[in-house]
Amino acid sequence: MKQGTQGSAGTTTGEAAAGAEAAAGTARSRYRVPAQPAAGEVDRRRDAGGAAEGSARGEHTHGEPVLPRPRPAVQRSSVRGQVLAALRTALVTGDLRPGEVYSGPVLAERFGVSATPVREAMQQLAQEGAVEVVPNRGFRVVERGPRELAELAEVRALIEVPVMLRLARTVPAERWAGLRPLAEATVRAASSGCRATYAEADRAFHSAVLALAGNQQLVGVAEELHRRAQWPLAGGGAPGGGTRAELIADAHEHTALLDALIAGDLDVVRTLVGEHFNGAE
């Protein structure tokens, strides 16, 4: 639960679990931010086919860090959404490094799309606080430290803990049992050792729990905070460490909490929820 998940009150638990795992696997295998070409390569392409898109805007496309090439190329349908998903995955995995500047045209060239959906996706990430606009250059990944992570964990606890404790007293056991597939999906995702896969499954479980309150505004706010808590720290460090063993331990907190909720043991629920958010990512 240190990381979050996606989900909605309108989907079944089985569909949400399958969707979370499918989305996570897709993000991991298909959406990797690509390698950036060297300055000479960009110049050669300009000579062969005209000025690269973005030059008129004064964006520099040289001297940027090398990133993995996407496999396969982004499809044309829902381009902006696919690029945004790819960039979010790259943030979690650290492929987009804190402090580095990335230009829209170069990323667009490697995704095989125009610069427009890339810029739109980056603007969305800027609104979320993940990147900041650097005039005439592109977007810089925001650097953040342990203090910001602790502040996010505190805010998440203030929002989610009271809701979970209230739900523990009012939601029947059979509805908690219906969340079992999502909890088990987090364990499988953690076992993969992939932070991006686990991030998707974790947010899915948390969102499904909060969705039982019937407040979609609550789910949206909590999910945004959870996503922000998963971005890497300055220097490329993962929140909370992020090793495979740590992810597995975090995932098993989900199943333990669910067992306590099904049993109606409020004391155990209170203890587990408190411990979970004290170390939340």
Coordinates of C-alpha atoms in Angstrom, one line a residue:
M1 CA 0.0 0.0 0.0
K2 CA 3.0 2.3 0.0
Q3 CA 2.2 2.7 -3.6
G4 CA -1.2 3.0 -5.1
T5 CA -3.6 1.7 -7.8
Q6 CA -6.2 2.5 -10.2
G7 CA -9.8 1.4 -10.0
S8 CA -13.3 2.7 -9.9
A9 CA -16.6 1.9 -8.1
G10 CA -18.1 0.9 -11.5
T11 CA -15.9 -2.1 -12.2
T12 CA -16.0 -5.5 -10.7
T13 CA -13.1 -6.7 -8.5
G14 CA -12.1 -9.4 -11.0
E15 CA -12.2 -6.9 -13.9
A16 CA -10.2 -4.4 -11.9
A17 CA -7.6 -7.0 -10.9
A18 CA -7.2 -8.2 -14.5
G19 CA -7.2 -4.7 -15.8
A20 CA -4.5 -3.6 -13.3
E21 CA -2.2 -6.5 -14.2
A22 CA -2.8 -6.1 -17.9
A23 CA -2.1 -2.3 -17.8
A24 CA 1.0 -2.9 -15.7
G25 CA 2.3 -5.5 -18.0
T26 CA 1.6 -3.4 -21.0
A27 CA 3.4 -0.4 -19.5
R28 CA 6.4 -2.5 -18.6
S29 CA 6.8 -4.2 -22.0
R30 CA 5.5 -1.6 -24.5
Y31 CA 6.0 1.8 -23.0
R32 CA 9.7 2.5 -22.3
V33 CA 11.0 6.0 -22.9
P34 CA 13.5 5.6 -25.8
A35 CA 17.1 6.4 -26.4
Q36 CA 17.8 9.9 -27.4
P37 CA 19.9 10.4 -30.6
A38 CA 23.2 12.1 -30.4
A39 CA 23.5 15.7 -31.7
G40 CA 25.2 14.5 -34.9
E41 CA 22.4 12.1 -35.7
V42 CA 19.8 14.9 -35.3
D43 CA 21.8 17.1 -37.6
R44 CA 22.0 14.4 -40.2
R45 CA 18.3 14.0 -40.1
R46 CA 17.7 17.7 -40.4
D47 CA 20.0 17.7 -43.5
A48 CA 18.1 14.8 -45.1
G49 CA 14.5 15.8 -44.3
G50 CA 14.4 19.4 -43.2
A51 CA 14.6 21.0 -39.8
A52 CA 13.5 18.9 -36.9
E53 CA 10.1 19.8 -35.4
G54 CA 10.5 22.1 -32.5
S55 CA 13.5 24.0 -33.8
A56 CA 11.3 26.9 -34.7
R57 CA 10.4 27.0 -31.0
G58 CA 14.1 27.2 -30.0
E59 CA 14.1 23.8 -28.2
H60 CA 17.5 22.2 -27.9
T61 CA 17.7 18.5 -28.8
H62 CA 21.4 17.8 -28.0
G63 CA 23.3 16.7 -25.0
E64 CA 20.3 14.8 -23.4
P65 CA 20.7 11.5 -21.5
V66 CA 20.3 8.2 -23.3
L67 CA 17.1 6.3 -22.6
P68 CA 15.9 2.9 -23.7
R69 CA 14.1 2.6 -27.0
P70 CA 10.3 1.8 -26.8
R71 CA 9.2 -1.7 -27.9
P72 CA 7.1 -1.6 -30.1
A73 CA 6.4 1.9 -31.4
V74 CA 3.4 3.8 -29.9
Q75 CA 0.2 3.1 -31.8
R76 CA -1.6 6.0 -33.5
S77 CA -4.8 5.6 -31.6
S78 CA -5.1 7.4 -28.3
V79 CA -1.5 8.7 -28.9
R80 CA -1.5 11.2 -26.1
G81 CA -2.8 8.7 -23.5
Q82 CA -0.2 6.1 -24.6
V83 CA 2.6 8.7 -24.4
L84 CA 1.4 9.9 -21.0
A85 CA 1.3 6.3 -19.7
A86 CA 4.8 5.7 -21.1
L87 CA 6.2 8.8 -19.5
R88 CA 4.5 7.9 -16.1
T89 CA 6.1 4.5 -16.2
A90 CA 9.5 6.0 -17.0
L91 CA 9.1 8.3 -14.0
V92 CA 8.5 5.3 -11.7
T93 CA 11.3 3.2 -13.1
G94 CA 13.7 6.1 -13.1
D95 CA 14.2 6.1 -16.9
L96 CA 13.3 9.8 -16.7
R97 CA 15.9 11.0 -14.2
P98 CA 15.3 13.8 -11.7
G99 CA 17.1 17.0 -12.7
E100 CA 17.4 16.1 -16.4
V101 CA 15.9 18.1 -19.2
Y102 CA 14.0 16.3 -22.0
S103 CA 12.9 18.0 -25.2
G104 CA 9.5 17.3 -26.8
P105 CA 10.8 16.9 -30.4
V106 CA 13.4 14.3 -29.5
L107 CA 11.0 12.2 -27.4
A108 CA 8.5 12.5 -30.2
E109 CA 10.9 11.3 -32.8
R110 CA 11.7 8.2 -30.8
F111 CA 8.0 7.5 -30.1
G112 CA 7.3 7.9 -33.8
V113 CA 4.7 10.6 -33.2
S114 CA 4.5 14.3 -33.7
A115 CA 5.7 16.6 -30.9
T116 CA 2.2 17.7 -30.1
P117 CA 1.0 14.7 -28.1
V118 CA 4.3 14.5 -26.3
R119 CA 4.1 18.2 -25.3
E120 CA 0.5 17.7 -24.2
A121 CA 1.5 14.7 -22.0
M122 CA 4.4 16.6 -20.6
Q123 CA 2.1 19.6 -19.8
Q124 CA -0.1 17.1 -17.9
L125 CA 2.9 15.9 -15.9
A126 CA 3.8 19.6 -15.2
Q127 CA 0.3 20.2 -13.8
E128 CA 0.8 17.1 -11.6
G129 CA 4.2 18.4 -10.4
A130 CA 6.3 15.7 -12.0
V131 CA 8.2 18.0 -14.4
E132 CA 8.7 21.7 -14.9
V133 CA 8.8 23.7 -18.1
V134 CA 12.2 25.0 -19.1
P135 CA 11.7 27.7 -21.8
N136 CA 13.2 27.0 -25.2
R137 CA 14.6 23.6 -23.9
G138 CA 11.8 21.3 -22.9
F139 CA 10.9 19.8 -19.5
R140 CA 13.0 19.1 -16.4
V141 CA 12.1 16.2 -14.1
V142 CA 11.5 17.6 -10.7
E143 CA 14.0 16.7 -8.0
R144 CA 12.6 15.9 -4.6
G145 CA 13.9 14.6 -1.3
P146 CA 12.8 12.5 1.6
R147 CA 11.0 15.4 3.3
E148 CA 8.6 15.8 0.4
L149 CA 8.0 12.0 0.5
A150 CA 7.3 12.1 4.2
E151 CA 4.9 15.0 3.7
L152 CA 3.0 13.1 1.0
A153 CA 2.8 10.1 3.3
E154 CA 1.4 12.3 6.0
V155 CA -1.3 13.8 3.8
R156 CA -2.2 10.4 2.4
A157 CA -2.6 9.1 6.0
L158 CA -4.8 12.0 6.9
I159 CA -7.1 11.3 4.0
E160 CA -7.1 7.5 3.8
V161 CA -6.8 6.2 7.3
P162 CA -10.0 7.7 8.7
V163 CA -11.9 6.5 5.7
M164 CA -10.5 2.9 6.0
L165 CA -11.4 2.8 9.7
R166 CA -14.9 4.0 9.0
L167 CA -15.3 1.4 6.2
A168 CA -13.9 -1.3 8.5
R169 CA -17.0 -0.7 10.8
T170 CA -19.6 -0.5 8.0
V171 CA -18.6 -2.7 5.1
P172 CA -19.7 -6.3 5.3
A173 CA -17.1 -9.1 5.2
E174 CA -18.3 -10.4 1.8
R175 CA -17.5 -7.1 0.1
W176 CA -14.0 -7.1 1.6
A177 CA -13.6 -10.7 0.4
G178 CA -14.4 -9.4 -3.1
L179 CA -11.2 -7.4 -3.1
R180 CA -9.0 -10.5 -2.6
P181 CA -8.0 -10.7 -6.3
L182 CA -6.7 -7.2 -6.2
A183 CA -4.6 -7.9 -3.1
E184 CA -3.2 -11.0 -4.6
A185 CA -2.4 -9.1 -7.8
T186 CA -0.2 -6.8 -5.7
V187 CA 1.8 -9.8 -4.4
R188 CA 2.3 -11.2 -7.9
A189 CA 3.4 -7.7 -9.1
A190 CA 5.8 -7.3 -6.2
S191 CA 7.3 -10.7 -7.0
S192 CA 8.1 -9.5 -10.5
G193 CA 10.5 -7.0 -9.0
C194 CA 9.3 -4.3 -11.4
R195 CA 8.4 -1.0 -9.7
A196 CA 6.1 0.1 -12.5
T197 CA 4.1 -3.2 -12.4
Y198 CA 3.8 -2.9 -8.6
A199 CA 2.9 0.8 -8.8
E200 CA -0.1 0.0 -11.0
A201 CA -1.3 -2.9 -8.9
D202 CA -0.8 -1.0 -5.6
R203 CA -2.8 2.0 -6.8
A204 CA -5.6 -0.4 -8.0
F205 CA -5.9 -2.0 -4.6
H206 CA -6.0 1.3 -2.7
S207 CA -8.5 2.9 -5.1
A208 CA -10.8 -0.1 -4.9
V209 CA -10.8 0.1 -1.1
L210 CA -11.6 3.8 -1.1
A211 CA -14.2 3.4 -3.8
L212 CA -16.3 1.5 -1.2
A213 CA -16.9 4.9 0.4
G214 CA -18.8 5.9 -2.8
N215 CA -16.9 9.2 -3.1
Q216 CA -15.2 9.5 -6.5
Q217 CA -13.6 12.9 -5.5
L218 CA -11.9 11.1 -2.6
V219 CA -10.6 8.4 -5.0
G220 CA -9.3 10.9 -7.5
V221 CA -7.4 13.0 -4.9
A222 CA -6.0 9.9 -3.1
E223 CA -4.9 8.4 -6.4
E224 CA -3.1 11.6 -7.4
L225 CA -1.2 11.7 -4.1
H226 CA -0.3 8.1 -4.4
R227 CA 1.0 8.5 -7.9
R228 CA 3.2 11.4 -6.8
A229 CA 4.5 9.4 -3.9
Q230 CA 5.9 6.8 -6.4
W231 CA 8.2 9.2 -8.3
P232 CA 11.9 8.7 -7.7
L233 CA 14.0 10.8 -5.3
A234 CA 16.8 13.1 -6.3
G235 CA 19.8 11.0 -7.3
G236 CA 17.5 8.3 -8.8
G237 CA 16.7 6.6 -5.5
A238 CA 13.4 4.8 -5.3
P239 CA 10.9 5.8 -2.6
G240 CA 11.2 3.5 0.4
G241 CA 14.1 1.6 -1.3
G242 CA 11.9 -0.2 -3.8
T243 CA 13.8 -3.6 -3.7
R244 CA 12.0 -6.7 -4.6
A245 CA 11.9 -7.9 -1.0
E246 CA 10.5 -4.5 0.1
L247 CA 7.8 -4.6 -2.5
I248 CA 6.8 -8.1 -1.5
A249 CA 6.7 -7.1 2.2
D250 CA 4.5 -4.1 1.3
A251 CA 2.2 -6.3 -0.8
H252 CA 1.7 -8.8 2.0
E253 CA 0.5 -5.9 4.2
H254 CA -2.4 -5.6 1.8
T255 CA -3.4 -9.3 2.3
A256 CA -2.9 -9.0 6.1
L257 CA -5.1 -5.9 6.2
L258 CA -7.8 -7.6 4.1
D259 CA -7.8 -10.6 6.4
A260 CA -8.4 -8.3 9.4
L261 CA -11.1 -6.4 7.6
I262 CA -12.9 -9.7 6.7
A263 CA -12.6 -10.8 10.3
G264 CA -13.9 -7.5 11.6
D265 CA -10.9 -7.1 13.9
L266 CA -10.8 -3.3 14.2
D267 CA -7.8 -3.3 16.6
V268 CA -5.6 -5.1 14.1
V269 CA -7.0 -3.0 11.2
R270 CA -6.0 0.2 13.1
T271 CA -2.5 -1.1 13.8
L272 CA -1.9 -2.4 10.2
V273 CA -3.2 0.8 8.6
G274 CA -1.1 3.0 10.9
E275 CA 2.1 1.0 10.2
H276 CA 1.4 0.9 6.5
F277 CA 1.2 4.6 6.1
N278 CA 4.1 5.3 8.4
G279 CA 6.3 3.8 5.8
A280 CA 4.2 4.6 2.8
E281 CA 5.7 5.5 -0.6

